[in-house]
Coordinates of C-alpha atoms in Angstrom, one line a residue:
M1 CA 26.5 7.7 15.0
K2 CA 25.7 9.8 11.9
D3 CA 28.9 11.7 12.1
Y4 CA 30.8 8.5 12.3
G5 CA 29.3 7.3 9.1
I6 CA 30.1 10.5 7.3
K7 CA 33.7 10.4 8.5
V8 CA 34.1 6.9 7.2
L9 CA 32.8 8.0 3.8
D10 CA 35.1 11.0 3.9
K11 CA 38.1 8.7 4.4
A12 CA 36.9 6.3 1.7
F13 CA 36.5 9.0 -0.9
N14 CA 39.8 10.6 0.2
L15 CA 41.6 7.3 -0.6
L16 CA 39.9 7.1 -4.1
S17 CA 41.1 10.7 -4.8
Y18 CA 44.7 9.6 -4.8
F19 CA 44.2 7.5 -7.9
Y20 CA 43.5 10.7 -9.9
E21 CA 47.3 11.2 -10.1
K22 CA 48.7 7.6 -9.6
E23 CA 47.6 4.6 -11.7
E24 CA 48.6 2.1 -9.0
L25 CA 49.2 2.5 -5.2
S26 CA 50.3 0.1 -2.6
L27 CA 48.7 -0.2 0.9
K28 CA 51.8 1.5 2.3
E29 CA 51.6 4.4 -0.1
L30 CA 47.9 4.9 0.7
V31 CA 48.7 5.0 4.4
E32 CA 51.5 7.5 3.9
L33 CA 49.4 9.8 1.6
S34 CA 46.3 9.7 3.8
G35 CA 47.8 9.7 7.2
M36 CA 45.3 7.0 8.3
N37 CA 46.2 4.0 10.2
R38 CA 47.0 0.8 8.2
S39 CA 44.0 -1.2 9.4
T40 CA 41.5 1.5 8.4
V41 CA 43.0 1.8 5.0
Y42 CA 43.1 -1.9 4.5
R43 CA 39.4 -2.3 5.5
I44 CA 38.3 0.5 3.2
M45 CA 40.2 -1.0 0.3
Q46 CA 38.8 -4.4 1.0
A47 CA 35.3 -2.9 0.8
F48 CA 36.1 -1.2 -2.5
Q49 CA 37.4 -4.5 -3.9
K50 CA 34.2 -6.2 -2.7
W51 CA 32.1 -3.7 -4.7
G52 CA 34.3 -3.9 -7.7
F53 CA 35.6 -0.3 -7.6
V54 CA 39.3 -1.3 -7.3
L55 CA 41.4 -4.2 -8.3
Q56 CA 44.6 -5.6 -6.7
H57 CA 47.6 -6.8 -8.7
P58 CA 48.2 -10.4 -7.9
E59 CA 52.0 -10.0 -7.8
N60 CA 52.9 -6.6 -6.4
K61 CA 49.6 -6.3 -4.5
K62 CA 49.1 -2.7 -5.6
Y63 CA 45.6 -1.3 -6.0
R64 CA 44.2 0.4 -9.1
L65 CA 40.8 1.7 -10.2
S66 CA 38.6 -0.8 -12.0
L67 CA 36.6 -0.1 -15.2
K68 CA 33.4 -0.1 -13.2
I69 CA 34.1 3.5 -12.1
V70 CA 34.8 4.5 -15.7
E71 CA 31.6 2.8 -16.8
M72 CA 29.6 4.5 -14.2
A73 CA 31.1 7.9 -15.1
G74 CA 30.5 7.2 -18.8
N75 CA 26.9 6.2 -18.1
V76 CA 26.3 9.5 -16.3
L77 CA 27.8 11.5 -19.1
R78 CA 25.8 9.7 -21.7
K79 CA 22.6 10.4 -19.8
M80 CA 23.5 14.0 -19.4
N81 CA 24.2 14.3 -23.1
L82 CA 20.9 12.6 -24.0
I83 CA 19.0 14.8 -21.6
N84 CA 20.5 18.0 -23.1
I85 CA 19.7 16.9 -26.6
C86 CA 16.1 15.9 -25.7
R87 CA 15.1 18.8 -23.6
P88 CA 14.2 21.2 -26.4
Y89 CA 12.0 18.5 -27.9
L90 CA 10.3 17.8 -24.6
L91 CA 9.5 21.5 -24.3
E92 CA 8.2 21.6 -27.8
L93 CA 5.9 18.6 -27.2
R94 CA 4.6 20.1 -24.0
D95 CA 4.0 23.5 -25.7
R96 CA 2.2 21.9 -28.7
T97 CA -0.1 19.7 -26.6
G98 CA -0.2 21.4 -23.2
E99 CA 0.4 18.0 -21.7
S100 CA 3.4 16.5 -19.8
S101 CA 6.3 15.2 -21.8
F102 CA 9.0 12.9 -20.6
L103 CA 12.2 11.0 -21.4
S104 CA 12.7 7.4 -20.3
I105 CA 15.2 4.5 -20.5
L106 CA 14.7 0.8 -20.0
R107 CA 15.9 -0.9 -16.8
E108 CA 15.0 -4.6 -16.9
M109 CA 11.2 -4.7 -17.4
N110 CA 10.6 -1.1 -16.2
I111 CA 11.1 2.3 -17.8
L112 CA 12.9 4.8 -15.7
I113 CA 11.9 8.5 -16.1
I114 CA 15.1 10.5 -16.5
D115 CA 13.6 13.9 -17.5
W116 CA 10.2 15.5 -17.8
E117 CA 8.3 18.7 -18.5
P118 CA 5.1 19.2 -16.5
S119 CA 1.8 20.0 -18.2
Y120 CA 0.4 23.5 -18.2
Y121 CA -2.8 22.2 -16.7
D122 CA -3.3 22.6 -12.9
V123 CA -4.2 18.9 -12.8
H124 CA -1.7 16.7 -14.6
I125 CA -0.1 13.3 -14.4
N126 CA 2.3 12.6 -11.6
V127 CA 5.6 12.0 -13.6
T128 CA 8.8 12.5 -11.6
V129 CA 12.4 11.9 -12.4
G130 CA 13.4 8.6 -11.1
K131 CA 10.0 7.1 -11.2
A132 CA 9.8 3.5 -12.5
V133 CA 6.8 2.1 -14.4
P134 CA 6.4 -1.4 -15.9
A135 CA 7.4 -1.0 -19.5
Y136 CA 4.6 -3.2 -21.0
C137 CA 2.0 -1.0 -19.3
S138 CA 3.1 2.2 -20.9
G139 CA 3.3 3.6 -24.5
A140 CA 6.8 4.9 -23.6
G141 CA 7.9 1.4 -22.6
K142 CA 6.3 -0.4 -25.5
A143 CA 8.1 2.0 -27.8
I144 CA 11.4 0.6 -26.4
L145 CA 10.4 -3.1 -26.1
A146 CA 9.1 -3.2 -29.7
F147 CA 12.6 -2.3 -31.1
L148 CA 14.7 -4.6 -28.9
A149 CA 16.6 -7.5 -30.4
E150 CA 14.3 -10.5 -30.4
K151 CA 16.5 -12.5 -28.0
D152 CA 16.7 -9.6 -25.6
L153 CA 12.9 -9.2 -25.6
E154 CA 12.4 -13.0 -25.1
E155 CA 14.9 -12.9 -22.2
L156 CA 13.0 -10.1 -20.5
L157 CA 9.6 -11.8 -21.0
S158 CA 11.0 -15.1 -19.6
K159 CA 12.3 -13.4 -16.5
H160 CA 9.4 -11.1 -15.7
P161 CA 5.8 -12.2 -15.4
L162 CA 3.2 -9.7 -16.8
K163 CA 1.5 -8.5 -13.6
R164 CA -2.0 -7.0 -13.8
Y165 CA -2.4 -3.4 -12.5
T166 CA -5.8 -2.5 -14.0
E167 CA -8.5 -4.2 -16.1
N168 CA -6.7 -2.9 -19.2
T169 CA -3.2 -4.3 -18.4
I170 CA -1.9 -6.8 -21.0
T171 CA -1.0 -10.0 -19.1
D172 CA -0.9 -12.4 -22.1
K173 CA 2.5 -12.7 -23.7
E174 CA 1.1 -13.5 -27.2
R175 CA -1.2 -10.5 -27.1
L176 CA 1.7 -8.3 -25.9
L177 CA 3.9 -9.5 -28.8
K178 CA 1.1 -8.6 -31.2
V179 CA 0.8 -5.1 -29.7
L180 CA 4.6 -4.7 -30.0
E181 CA 4.5 -5.7 -33.6
E182 CA 1.8 -3.0 -34.3
T183 CA 4.0 -0.6 -32.4
R184 CA 7.0 -1.4 -34.6
T185 CA 4.9 -0.9 -37.8
R186 CA 3.5 2.5 -36.9
G187 CA 6.7 3.7 -35.0
Y188 CA 5.1 4.7 -31.7
G189 CA 3.6 3.0 -28.7
L190 CA 0.2 3.7 -27.0
S191 CA -1.3 2.9 -23.7
S192 CA -4.6 3.8 -22.1
G193 CA -5.3 3.0 -18.5
E194 CA -2.9 0.0 -18.4
Y195 CA -0.9 1.0 -15.3
D196 CA -3.0 3.8 -14.0
R197 CA -6.7 3.9 -15.1
D198 CA -6.6 7.7 -15.6
I199 CA -3.5 8.0 -17.8
V200 CA -2.9 7.9 -21.5
V201 CA 0.7 7.7 -22.9
A202 CA 2.1 7.9 -26.5
G203 CA 5.8 7.2 -26.8
A204 CA 8.4 6.8 -29.6
P205 CA 11.8 5.1 -29.7
I206 CA 15.1 7.0 -29.7
F207 CA 18.1 5.3 -31.4
N208 CA 21.8 5.8 -31.1
I209 CA 24.6 5.8 -33.7
H210 CA 24.5 2.0 -33.8
N211 CA 20.8 2.2 -34.6
R212 CA 20.0 0.5 -31.3
V213 CA 17.0 1.7 -29.2
I214 CA 18.2 3.5 -26.1
A215 CA 15.3 5.5 -24.8
S216 CA 11.9 6.9 -25.7
C217 CA 10.3 10.3 -25.5
A218 CA 6.6 10.5 -24.7
I219 CA 3.5 12.5 -24.0
G220 CA 1.5 11.6 -20.9
A221 CA -2.1 13.0 -20.4
L222 CA -5.1 12.5 -18.2
K223 CA -7.6 10.2 -19.9
S224 CA -10.3 12.8 -19.3
R225 CA -8.5 15.3 -21.6
V226 CA -8.1 12.9 -24.5
R227 CA -11.1 13.0 -26.7
D228 CA -10.7 9.8 -28.6
E229 CA -8.4 7.3 -30.2
K230 CA -7.7 9.7 -33.0
Q231 CA -6.2 12.2 -30.6
M232 CA -4.0 9.4 -29.1
H233 CA -2.6 8.7 -32.6
E234 CA -2.0 12.5 -33.1
Y235 CA 0.1 12.4 -30.0
G236 CA 1.9 9.3 -31.3
K237 CA 2.8 11.1 -34.6
L238 CA 4.1 14.1 -32.6
V239 CA 6.4 12.0 -30.4
K240 CA 7.5 9.9 -33.4
E241 CA 8.6 13.1 -35.2
A242 CA 10.5 14.3 -32.1
A243 CA 12.2 11.0 -31.5
S244 CA 13.3 10.8 -35.1
E245 CA 15.0 14.3 -34.8
I246 CA 16.6 13.3 -31.6
S247 CA 17.9 10.0 -33.1
K248 CA 19.4 11.9 -36.0
Q249 CA 21.3 14.1 -33.6
L250 CA 22.6 11.0 -31.9
G251 CA 23.9 9.7 -35.3
A252 CA 21.2 7.1 -36.0
Q253 CA 20.4 6.3 -39.7
H254 CA 16.7 5.7 -39.1

């Protein structure tokens, strides 16, 4: 059964590969090129249409790739470029503090970790690439939320209730808006035990050439290793400085 699934995928990707050289291909041409039977090719192309990967011309019925594939590829390239630019700064943040540093982007009301450097300490926070954390519970997420366009922030808040994770989680919308205003003013976000009781995070926004916030870089530490609020703000200033340099490299005017 597993082999069958792999064979179907092989056939599907084989069909897509023919569009590297040809802008449009008919069902007949795909059958001839692939050597597959007509019904198999038809079913696969129907599935690609359903998922929005290919379009079919209403008159000549030929297939062509949709912009969705281009957008997906572009998104991957943008992330890779962002990661490459940010990596030296993540390393520097880790080296200067000994704590974990990470890069995150916003997905709905979550931040998604796309790169990280682990702490030198034997015991450190569990940050892994691909991990999602509610944005309003993390200094890294607040750093992004605070610099969103007002209508985009309102839309997110209207769609996603503020769920409580610890006694420190902000669940009141008005209080969160006040915290985000403070974050905007000082240029970095802070959180202490708001998603995980034992974790402190300081994060700062990264802007692109259009001066839109696209990500945040952050320091994450165990609460037991953070002496006081002053140290949290020291971390905040470090990530703000790093984020500013990254933003400049991306063409931002901030």
